[in-house]
mmCIF file of C-alpha atoms in Angstrom:
data_model
loop_
_atom_site.group_PDB
_atom_site.id
_atom_site.type_symbol
_atom_site.label_atom_id
_atom_site.label_comp_id
_atom_site.label_asym_id
_atom_site.label_seq_id
_atom_site.Cartn_x
_atom_site.Cartn_y
_atom_site.Cartn_z
ATOM 1 C CA MET A 1 9.527 25.707 54.304
ATOM 2 C CA SER A 2 8.570 27.542 51.466
ATOM 3 C CA PRO A 3 4.780 25.247 49.535
ATOM 4 C CA SER A 4 6.792 23.430 45.949
ATOM 5 C CA PHE A 5 4.837 24.762 43.208
ATOM 6 C CA LEU A 6 3.005 21.833 42.956
ATOM 7 C CA GLU A 7 0.938 22.026 46.055
ATOM 8 C CA ILE A 8 0.198 25.832 44.535
ATOM 9 C CA PRO A 9 -3.830 25.165 45.571
ATOM 10 C CA ASP A 10 -6.389 25.174 41.564
ATOM 11 C CA LEU A 11 -7.898 28.077 41.445
ATOM 12 C CA PRO A 12 -4.681 30.688 41.896
ATOM 13 C CA MET A 13 -2.821 27.933 40.071
ATOM 14 C CA GLU A 14 -5.073 28.365 37.038
ATOM 15 C CA MET A 15 -4.992 32.492 37.798
ATOM 16 C CA ILE A 16 -2.058 32.181 36.751
ATOM 17 C CA MET A 17 -1.323 29.888 34.024
ATOM 18 C CA ASN A 18 -4.047 32.320 32.767
ATOM 19 C CA ASN A 19 -1.411 34.802 31.426
ATOM 20 C CA LEU A 20 0.597 32.514 29.755
ATOM 21 C CA ASP A 21 0.854 32.254 25.737
ATOM 22 C CA TYR A 22 -0.081 28.949 24.315
ATOM 23 C CA ILE A 23 4.171 27.934 23.268
ATOM 24 C CA ALA A 24 5.280 29.027 27.262
ATOM 25 C CA ILE A 25 1.943 26.521 28.502
ATOM 26 C CA GLN A 26 3.838 24.128 25.967
ATOM 27 C CA SER A 27 6.687 24.741 28.486
ATOM 28 C CA VAL A 28 5.505 24.551 30.992
ATOM 29 C CA ARG A 29 3.626 21.263 30.384
ATOM 30 C CA LYS A 30 6.910 19.227 29.472
ATOM 31 C CA THR A 31 8.163 19.719 32.505
ATOM 32 C CA CYS A 32 6.478 16.931 34.902
ATOM 33 C CA TRP A 33 3.606 15.216 34.320
ATOM 34 C CA GLY A 34 1.769 16.900 37.493
ATOM 35 C CA LEU A 35 1.588 20.467 35.169
ATOM 36 C CA ARG A 36 0.640 17.791 32.080
ATOM 37 C CA ASN A 37 -1.970 16.287 34.149
ATOM 38 C CA PHE A 38 -3.118 20.092 35.342
ATOM 39 C CA ILE A 39 -2.738 21.657 31.977
ATOM 40 C CA ASP A 40 -5.460 18.974 29.876
ATOM 41 C CA ASP A 41 -7.564 18.481 32.731
ATOM 42 C CA LYS A 42 -8.075 22.741 33.212
ATOM 43 C CA LYS A 43 -6.926 23.934 29.525
ATOM 44 C CA PRO A 44 -6.303 27.369 30.599
ATOM 45 C CA GLY A 45 -7.689 29.962 28.893
ATOM 46 C CA ILE A 46 -4.875 31.226 26.738
ATOM 47 C CA GLY A 47 -7.321 32.795 24.245
ATOM 48 C CA ILE A 48 -6.535 30.418 19.942
ATOM 49 C CA LYS A 49 -9.258 31.809 17.793
ATOM 50 C CA GLN A 50 -7.565 30.941 14.411
ATOM 51 C CA ILE A 51 -5.712 27.240 14.203
ATOM 52 C CA SER A 52 -4.414 26.113 10.272
ATOM 53 C CA ILE A 53 -2.239 23.290 9.102
ATOM 54 C CA CYS A 54 -0.880 23.068 5.565
ATOM 55 C CA GLN A 55 0.758 20.922 3.760
ATOM 56 C CA MET A 56 3.254 23.107 2.282
ATOM 57 C CA ASP A 57 5.416 19.873 0.193
ATOM 58 C CA ASN A 58 5.618 16.331 0.580
ATOM 59 C CA THR A 59 8.532 16.814 3.411
ATOM 60 C CA ALA A 60 7.023 20.804 4.769
ATOM 61 C CA VAL A 61 4.655 21.153 6.911
ATOM 62 C CA ARG A 62 3.140 23.977 8.684
ATOM 63 C CA LEU A 63 1.176 24.870 11.671
ATOM 64 C CA ALA A 64 0.657 28.706 12.451
ATOM 65 C CA ILE A 65 -1.752 30.253 15.613
ATOM 66 C CA ASN A 66 -3.619 33.330 15.856
ATOM 67 C CA LEU A 67 -2.780 34.210 12.169
ATOM 68 C CA PRO A 68 -4.787 35.844 9.723
ATOM 69 C CA SER A 69 -4.184 34.317 5.927
ATOM 70 C CA SER A 70 -2.045 37.184 5.735
ATOM 71 C CA TYR A 71 0.541 36.573 7.847
ATOM 72 C CA TYR A 72 2.061 32.795 6.695
ATOM 73 C CA TYR A 73 4.105 33.260 3.940
ATOM 74 C CA LEU A 74 5.144 36.301 3.762
ATOM 75 C CA ALA A 75 4.962 38.097 6.933
ATOM 76 C CA PRO A 76 8.571 38.948 9.011
ATOM 77 C CA SER A 77 9.125 37.850 12.233
ATOM 78 C CA SER A 78 8.912 41.430 13.175
ATOM 79 C CA GLU A 79 5.809 42.053 12.005
ATOM 80 C CA LEU A 80 3.836 38.949 13.996
ATOM 81 C CA PRO A 81 1.198 39.489 16.318
ATOM 82 C CA LYS A 82 1.716 38.971 19.913
ATOM 83 C CA ALA A 83 -0.236 35.895 20.347
ATOM 84 C CA GLY A 84 0.010 34.370 16.769
ATOM 85 C CA PHE A 85 3.086 32.259 15.361
ATOM 86 C CA ILE A 86 4.540 29.299 13.197
ATOM 87 C CA LEU A 87 5.886 26.594 13.733
ATOM 88 C CA LYS A 88 7.254 24.187 10.007
ATOM 89 C CA TYR A 89 8.173 20.803 10.353
ATOM 90 C CA GLU A 90 10.849 19.979 7.509
ATOM 91 C CA LYS A 91 11.897 15.971 6.634
ATOM 92 C CA HIS A 92 15.654 16.392 7.877
ATOM 93 C CA GLU A 93 17.901 13.689 6.919
ATOM 94 C CA ASN A 94 16.906 10.394 9.661
ATOM 95 C CA GLY A 95 14.795 12.450 11.158
ATOM 96 C CA CYS A 96 12.752 16.536 10.938
ATOM 97 C CA ARG A 97 13.713 19.903 11.664
ATOM 98 C CA ILE A 98 11.063 22.009 13.436
ATOM 99 C CA SER A 99 11.516 25.825 13.359
ATOM 100 C CA VAL A 100 9.334 28.500 14.960
ATOM 101 C CA THR A 101 8.688 32.406 14.345
ATOM 102 C CA THR A 102 7.044 34.412 16.425
ATOM 103 C CA SER A 103 6.944 37.753 16.881
ATOM 104 C CA ASP A 104 10.448 37.664 19.110
ATOM 105 C CA GLY A 105 11.804 36.011 15.771
ATOM 106 C CA ASN A 106 13.167 32.337 15.148
ATOM 107 C CA LYS A 107 14.179 29.358 16.473
ATOM 108 C CA THR A 108 14.880 25.570 14.841
ATOM 109 C CA LYS A 109 15.550 22.455 16.605
ATOM 110 C CA TYR A 110 16.716 18.884 14.735
ATOM 111 C CA VAL A 111 15.092 16.064 16.367
ATOM 112 C CA LYS A 112 16.054 12.828 15.585
ATOM 113 C CA ASN A 113 14.465 9.408 15.119
ATOM 114 C CA PHE A 114 10.748 11.586 14.022
ATOM 115 C CA ASN A 115 8.942 11.577 11.485
ATOM 116 C CA PHE A 116 7.962 15.035 11.040
ATOM 117 C CA LEU A 117 4.827 14.594 9.323
ATOM 118 C CA ASN A 118 4.308 12.720 13.056
ATOM 119 C CA ALA A 119 5.446 16.180 14.674
ATOM 120 C CA ALA A 120 3.477 17.638 12.809
ATOM 121 C CA PHE A 121 -0.037 16.457 13.438
ATOM 122 C CA HIS A 122 1.401 15.499 17.491
ATOM 123 C CA ASP A 123 1.379 19.929 17.863
ATOM 124 C CA PHE A 124 -2.049 20.004 15.609
ATOM 125 C CA LYS A 125 -3.914 18.220 17.872
ATOM 126 C CA VAL A 126 -2.618 19.218 21.777
ATOM 127 C CA ALA A 127 -3.576 22.838 19.998
ATOM 128 C CA LEU A 128 -6.870 21.360 19.174
ATOM 129 C CA ASN A 129 -7.727 20.242 22.953
ATOM 130 C CA THR A 130 -5.485 22.792 25.157
ATOM 131 C CA GLN A 131 -8.338 25.014 25.488
ATOM 132 C CA LYS A 132 -12.702 24.634 26.157
ATOM 133 C CA ALA A 133 -13.755 28.328 23.870
ATOM 134 C CA ILE A 134 -14.586 28.088 20.380
ATOM 135 C CA PHE A 135 -11.952 28.895 18.034
ATOM 136 C CA LYS A 136 -12.713 31.256 15.581
ATOM 137 C CA HIS A 137 -11.396 29.850 12.698
ATOM 138 C CA VAL A 138 -9.701 26.375 11.396
ATOM 139 C CA GLU A 139 -7.680 25.892 8.087
ATOM 140 C CA VAL A 140 -6.790 22.630 6.444
ATOM 141 C CA THR A 141 -4.144 22.796 3.677
ATOM 142 C CA GLY A 142 -3.362 19.280 1.770
ATOM 143 C CA LYS A 143 -1.643 17.667 -0.911
ATOM 144 C CA THR A 144 -1.276 13.734 0.617
ATOM 145 C CA PHE A 145 -1.799 13.754 4.662
ATOM 146 C CA PHE A 146 -4.897 12.569 4.293
ATOM 147 C CA GLU A 147 -4.710 9.020 6.058
ATOM 148 C CA LYS A 148 -2.535 11.002 8.007
ATOM 149 C CA PHE A 149 -5.100 13.242 8.957
ATOM 150 C CA GLU A 150 -7.583 10.484 9.137
ATOM 151 C CA LYS A 151 -6.044 8.748 11.646
ATOM 152 C CA VAL A 152 -5.138 11.521 14.475
ATOM 153 C CA MET A 153 -8.408 12.710 13.778
ATOM 154 C CA LYS A 154 -9.757 8.621 14.389
ATOM 155 C CA SER A 155 -9.693 10.012 18.455
ATOM 156 C CA GLN A 156 -9.657 12.567 18.735
ATOM 157 C CA LYS A 157 -13.240 14.789 19.310
ATOM 158 C CA PRO A 158 -15.064 16.448 16.920
ATOM 159 C CA ILE A 159 -13.478 20.023 16.210
ATOM 160 C CA ALA A 160 -15.911 22.898 17.724
ATOM 161 C CA THR A 161 -14.930 26.032 15.329
ATOM 162 C CA GLU A 162 -17.531 28.770 14.046
ATOM 163 C CA SER A 163 -15.358 27.997 11.003
ATOM 164 C CA MET A 164 -13.352 25.452 8.802
ATOM 165 C CA GLU A 165 -11.534 26.276 5.497
ATOM 166 C CA ILE A 166 -10.467 23.489 2.984
ATOM 167 C CA ASN A 167 -7.900 24.241 0.108
ATOM 168 C CA VAL A 168 -7.548 20.577 -1.092
ATOM 169 C CA ASN A 169 -6.374 20.110 -5.387
ATOM 170 C CA VAL A 170 -6.272 16.917 -5.353
ATOM 171 C CA ASN A 171 -10.055 14.397 -5.552
ATOM 172 C CA PHE A 172 -11.414 17.609 -4.467
ATOM 173 C CA LEU A 173 -14.942 16.285 -2.520
ATOM 174 C CA LYS A 174 -13.358 12.939 -1.954
ATOM 175 C CA ARG A 175 -10.922 14.500 0.467
ATOM 176 C CA ALA A 176 -13.289 17.294 1.584
ATOM 177 C CA ARG A 177 -16.050 15.474 3.041
ATOM 178 C CA GLN A 178 -13.054 12.640 4.859
ATOM 179 C CA ILE A 179 -11.801 16.827 6.920
ATOM 180 C CA LEU A 180 -15.471 18.460 7.429
ATOM 181 C CA GLN A 181 -16.825 15.472 8.925
ATOM 182 C CA HIS A 182 -13.987 16.504 11.881
ATOM 183 C CA ALA A 183 -16.257 19.538 12.129
ATOM 184 C CA ASP A 184 -19.049 19.844 15.648
ATOM 185 C CA PRO A 185 -21.973 21.431 13.652
ATOM 186 C CA LYS A 186 -23.317 22.938 16.443
ATOM 187 C CA TYR A 187 -21.216 25.775 15.947
ATOM 188 C CA LEU A 188 -20.136 25.813 12.630
ATOM 189 C CA LYS A 189 -21.559 28.595 10.873
ATOM 190 C CA SER A 190 -19.554 29.198 7.547
ATOM 191 C CA ILE A 191 -18.048 25.869 6.034
ATOM 192 C CA GLU A 192 -15.240 27.876 2.841
ATOM 193 C CA TYR A 193 -13.860 25.881 0.358
ATOM 194 C CA PHE A 194 -11.125 26.613 -2.606
ATOM 195 C CA LYS A 195 -10.708 24.720 -5.509
ATOM 196 C CA GLU A 196 -10.906 25.659 -9.168
ATOM 197 C CA PRO A 197 -13.436 24.224 -11.025
ATOM 198 C CA ILE A 198 -15.877 23.193 -7.914
ATOM 199 C CA ARG A 199 -18.115 19.712 -9.199
ATOM 200 C CA ILE A 200 -20.295 19.436 -6.900
ATOM 201 C CA LEU A 201 -23.161 16.720 -8.725
ATOM 202 C CA GLU A 202 -25.167 15.588 -4.776
ATOM 203 C CA THR A 203 -25.262 15.768 -1.984
ATOM 204 C CA VAL A 204 -22.934 13.846 0.531
ATOM 205 C CA LYS A 205 -24.493 13.425 4.316
ATOM 206 C CA LEU A 206 -22.082 12.725 6.601
ATOM 207 C CA GLU A 207 -23.172 12.070 10.394
ATOM 208 C CA SER A 208 -21.250 15.216 11.709
ATOM 209 C CA SER A 209 -24.433 16.857 9.667
ATOM 210 C CA LYS A 210 -27.316 15.748 10.276
ATOM 211 C CA ASN A 211 -28.664 19.643 10.041
ATOM 212 C CA ILE A 212 -28.675 20.058 7.171
ATOM 213 C CA GLN A 213 -31.329 19.429 4.556
ATOM 214 C CA ASN A 214 -29.569 19.526 1.138
ATOM 215 C CA PHE A 215 -28.301 23.545 2.225
ATOM 216 C CA SER A 216 -30.892 25.235 0.797
ATOM 217 C CA HIS A 217 -32.013 26.286 4.594
ATOM 218 C CA PHE A 218 -29.240 28.140 4.432
ATOM 219 C CA SER A 219 -29.298 31.902 5.510
ATOM 220 C CA SER A 220 -26.813 33.093 3.121
ATOM 221 C CA ILE A 221 -25.964 31.140 -0.820
ATOM 222 C CA SER A 222 -23.246 31.713 -3.457
ATOM 223 C CA ILE A 223 -23.909 30.501 -6.252
ATOM 224 C CA GLN A 224 -21.748 30.035 -9.211
ATOM 225 C CA SER A 225 -22.247 29.813 -12.382
ATOM 226 C CA LYS A 226 -20.562 29.849 -16.185
ATOM 227 C CA LYS A 227 -23.256 29.869 -17.725
ATOM 228 C CA LEU A 228 -26.579 31.990 -16.074
ATOM 229 C CA ASP A 229 -29.930 31.777 -17.642
ATOM 230 C CA VAL A 230 -34.300 32.068 -16.875
ATOM 231 C CA ASP A 231 -34.933 28.294 -16.067
ATOM 232 C CA SER A 232 -32.024 28.799 -13.894
ATOM 233 C CA ILE A 233 -32.805 31.715 -12.307
ATOM 234 C CA ARG A 234 -36.310 30.276 -11.604
ATOM 235 C CA ALA A 235 -35.032 27.073 -10.365
ATOM 236 C CA ILE A 236 -33.656 29.497 -7.720
ATOM 237 C CA LYS A 237 -36.086 31.278 -6.834
ATOM 238 C CA GLU A 238 -38.187 28.044 -6.818
ATOM 239 C CA ASN A 239 -36.186 25.788 -4.132
ATOM 240 C CA PHE A 240 -36.193 29.851 -2.002
ATOM 241 C CA PHE A 241 -40.381 29.723 -1.815
ATOM 242 C CA GLN A 242 -39.580 25.640 -0.537
ATOM 243 C CA PHE A 243 -38.062 27.949 3.146
ATOM 244 C CA HIS A 244 -40.308 30.402 4.047
ATOM 245 C CA GLU A 245 -38.032 31.324 7.075
ATOM 246 C CA TYR A 246 -35.684 32.065 6.054
ATOM 247 C CA ASN A 247 -34.272 35.240 4.314
ATOM 248 C CA LYS A 248 -32.556 34.397 1.014
ATOM 249 C CA HIS A 249 -29.922 36.699 -1.095
ATOM 250 C CA LEU A 250 -29.443 36.279 -4.739
ATOM 251 C CA LEU A 251 -25.617 36.849 -5.112
ATOM 252 C CA VAL A 252 -24.562 37.508 -9.317
ATOM 253 C CA LEU A 253 -21.534 38.710 -10.695
ATOM 254 C CA ALA A 254 -21.361 39.122 -13.614
ATOM 255 C CA VAL A 255 -22.140 41.165 -16.633
ATOM 256 C CA VAL A 256 -26.230 40.467 -17.899
ATOM 257 C CA GLN A 257 -28.502 40.911 -19.890
ATOM 258 C CA GLU A 258 -31.403 42.841 -18.027
ATOM 259 C CA ASN A 259 -33.823 40.420 -20.051
ATOM 260 C CA LEU A 260 -32.820 37.659 -19.045
ATOM 261 C CA PHE A 261 -33.783 38.311 -15.028
ATOM 262 C CA ILE A 262 -37.338 40.235 -16.195
ATOM 263 C CA ASP A 263 -38.189 37.094 -17.847
ATOM 264 C CA ALA A 264 -37.640 35.282 -14.715
ATOM 265 C CA PHE A 265 -38.899 37.710 -12.263
ATOM 266 C CA GLY A 266 -41.033 40.376 -14.279
ATOM 267 C CA ALA A 267 -39.707 44.363 -13.419
ATOM 268 C CA THR A 268 -37.365 45.349 -11.501
ATOM 269 C CA PHE A 269 -38.561 47.344 -7.326
ATOM 270 C CA GLU A 270 -36.541 50.804 -7.243
ATOM 271 C CA PRO A 271 -37.244 52.347 -4.188
ATOM 272 C CA PRO A 272 -37.282 56.362 -4.040
ATOM 273 C CA GLY A 273 -33.217 56.824 -3.455
ATOM 274 C CA GLU A 274 -32.223 52.782 -3.534
ATOM 275 C CA MET A 275 -29.746 51.186 -5.950
ATOM 276 C CA GLU A 276 -32.620 49.213 -8.497
ATOM 277 C CA GLY A 277 -32.984 44.871 -7.877
ATOM 278 C CA TYR A 278 -35.507 43.055 -7.777
ATOM 279 C CA VAL A 279 -37.728 41.912 -4.381
ATOM 280 C CA ILE A 280 -38.096 37.704 -4.514
ATOM 281 C CA ARG A 281 -42.392 37.862 -3.029
ATOM 282 C CA ASP A 282 -44.120 33.904 -2.772
#
């Protein structure tokens, strides 16, 4: 008698699983406890690069996998990349409606007696734990679901991502800290905040950011200011000089008077054949 699928040795089983996409993996995972435990233990390399969870309103949440931001709202299913898909969770009567959009089209199912937020965060957590590889980008956009996010993430290991994007419109600093503390600082290279205006009045020390030295050691810093004056520029320059082991770049996207920089830095430096600019030396 031929062996059953569950009797396949681990190595060939893992090779088979590595050829399945995320949705196929989740379908196989639901078939029996043996396959579920194997997938949870081995975490086949399905190659998730980006994850986005977005609260659209008080009754809907969207979870996007392997998609750049430009796809989240406008792209029809026919234009989605093969590895990308969108899950949408909506409150519906006494349960929730879950729709999935892939390059093959759209599917919808209804689940009774299941809260849409619970469904969305369950799948978000599953996606975070699906693979061993580091994520390239994780995005969290929220309005009111922060308590649920915090509850889910308490039992979750820090998110291993190179880039974290946070979009919050209410109680921005409090909510941004609440989200950022769940990113693993060992892998984090980029943090993006989207809120207008942003007023950071103090540096808050998080458990996940012990290696951060008040943000002054970052090699690339973008500083936005409504009012640019000589004292501000000099303060930035002095801050740069405190850390000699890092390269510093100051880019000003505004129309300013040239004598403002001359007063702060002195005359401009213009190498032959290049755009004139300033080289700050200590």
